[in-house]
C-alpha cells in the first residue's frame, strides 16, 4: 500500500510542478509547441508504463520513471 500511495503522490506532485512551470513557458513559446510536447510526453509515458516494467528486475522504479515522464 505504501508503494502504491507513493506512485499516486509522485503523480500529483509532478502535475503540480508541471502546471506551475508551464505557465511561464506557454507565454514565451506559444500554445501549439506546448500542446505538441504534452502529447509526445504523454505517449512516451504510456509506452514506458506499458513496456518498461516487464523488462526490468524491479518494476517499481520503472513505474516511477513512467509516471514522471
Short mmCIF file of N, CA and C in Angstrom, two decimals, residues 7-43:
data_model
loop_
_atom_site.label_atom_id
_atom_site.label_comp_id
_atom_site.label_asym_id
_atom_site.label_seq_id
_atom_site.Cartn_x
_atom_site.Cartn_y
_atom_site.Cartn_z
N UNK A 7 3.30 6.13 -5.60
CA UNK A 7 3.07 6.38 -7.02
C UNK A 7 2.03 7.47 -7.23
N UNK A 8 0.97 7.43 -6.46
CA UNK A 8 -0.07 8.44 -6.58
C UNK A 8 0.46 9.81 -6.16
N UNK A 9 1.23 9.86 -5.08
CA UNK A 9 1.79 11.13 -4.62
C UNK A 9 2.78 11.72 -5.61
N UNK A 10 3.62 10.87 -6.19
CA UNK A 10 4.58 11.34 -7.19
C UNK A 10 3.84 11.89 -8.41
N UNK A 11 2.78 11.23 -8.82
CA UNK A 11 1.98 11.70 -9.94
C UNK A 11 1.39 13.08 -9.64
N UNK A 12 0.84 13.25 -8.45
CA UNK A 12 0.23 14.52 -8.08
C UNK A 12 1.25 15.64 -8.02
N UNK A 13 2.38 15.39 -7.39
CA UNK A 13 3.42 16.42 -7.28
C UNK A 13 3.98 16.77 -8.65
N UNK A 14 4.15 15.79 -9.51
CA UNK A 14 4.62 16.05 -10.87
C UNK A 14 3.65 16.95 -11.62
N UNK A 15 2.37 16.68 -11.48
CA UNK A 15 1.36 17.51 -12.14
C UNK A 15 1.41 18.94 -11.63
N UNK A 16 1.56 19.12 -10.32
CA UNK A 16 1.63 20.47 -9.76
C UNK A 16 2.85 21.22 -10.26
N UNK A 17 4.00 20.57 -10.29
CA UNK A 17 5.23 21.22 -10.75
C UNK A 17 5.13 21.59 -12.22
N UNK A 18 4.60 20.69 -13.03
CA UNK A 18 4.47 20.98 -14.46
C UNK A 18 3.48 22.12 -14.69
N UNK A 19 2.40 22.15 -13.94
CA UNK A 19 1.43 23.25 -14.10
C UNK A 19 2.04 24.60 -13.75
N UNK A 20 2.84 24.64 -12.69
CA UNK A 20 3.47 25.90 -12.30
C UNK A 20 4.49 26.35 -13.34
N UNK A 21 5.30 25.43 -13.81
CA UNK A 21 6.33 25.78 -14.79
C UNK A 21 5.77 26.05 -16.17
N UNK A 22 4.68 25.38 -16.52
CA UNK A 22 4.12 25.53 -17.87
C UNK A 22 3.59 26.94 -18.10
N UNK A 23 3.08 27.57 -17.07
CA UNK A 23 2.55 28.93 -17.23
C UNK A 23 3.60 29.91 -17.71
N UNK A 24 4.83 29.73 -17.29
CA UNK A 24 5.91 30.63 -17.69
C UNK A 24 6.32 30.39 -19.14
N UNK A 25 6.35 29.14 -19.55
CA UNK A 25 6.85 28.83 -20.89
C UNK A 25 5.80 28.99 -21.98
N UNK A 26 4.55 28.81 -21.65
CA UNK A 26 3.50 28.93 -22.66
C UNK A 26 3.45 30.35 -23.21
N UNK A 27 3.63 31.32 -22.34
CA UNK A 27 3.60 32.71 -22.80
C UNK A 27 4.78 33.04 -23.70
N UNK A 28 5.90 32.38 -23.48
CA UNK A 28 7.09 32.66 -24.28
C UNK A 28 7.07 31.98 -25.64
N UNK A 29 6.72 30.70 -25.67
CA UNK A 29 6.86 29.95 -26.92
C UNK A 29 5.53 29.67 -27.61
N UNK A 30 4.42 29.95 -26.97
CA UNK A 30 3.12 29.75 -27.61
C UNK A 30 2.47 28.44 -27.19
N UNK A 31 1.19 28.35 -27.53
CA UNK A 31 0.40 27.20 -27.11
C UNK A 31 0.68 25.94 -27.93
N UNK A 32 0.84 26.11 -29.22
CA UNK A 32 0.97 24.94 -30.09
C UNK A 32 2.18 24.06 -29.74
N UNK A 33 3.39 24.61 -29.59
CA UNK A 33 4.52 23.74 -29.23
C UNK A 33 4.32 23.06 -27.87
N UNK A 34 3.68 23.74 -26.96
CA UNK A 34 3.44 23.14 -25.64
C UNK A 34 2.44 21.99 -25.73
N UNK A 35 1.43 22.15 -26.55
CA UNK A 35 0.43 21.09 -26.72
C UNK A 35 1.07 19.87 -27.39
N UNK A 36 1.90 20.12 -28.39
CA UNK A 36 2.58 19.01 -29.08
C UNK A 36 3.52 18.30 -28.12
N UNK A 37 4.28 19.07 -27.33
CA UNK A 37 5.19 18.46 -26.35
C UNK A 37 4.42 17.65 -25.30
N UNK A 38 3.27 18.13 -24.90
CA UNK A 38 2.46 17.41 -23.92
C UNK A 38 1.97 16.08 -24.49
N UNK A 39 1.57 16.09 -25.75
CA UNK A 39 1.11 14.84 -26.36
C UNK A 39 2.26 13.85 -26.54
N UNK A 40 3.42 14.35 -26.92
CA UNK A 40 4.58 13.47 -27.08
C UNK A 40 4.99 12.88 -25.73
N UNK A 41 5.00 13.71 -24.69
CA UNK A 41 5.36 13.22 -23.35
C UNK A 41 4.34 12.21 -22.84
N UNK A 42 3.06 12.46 -23.09
CA UNK A 42 2.02 11.52 -22.65
C UNK A 42 2.16 10.18 -23.37
N UNK A 43 2.41 10.22 -24.67
CA UNK A 43 2.58 8.98 -25.42
C UNK A 43 3.82 8.22 -24.95
#
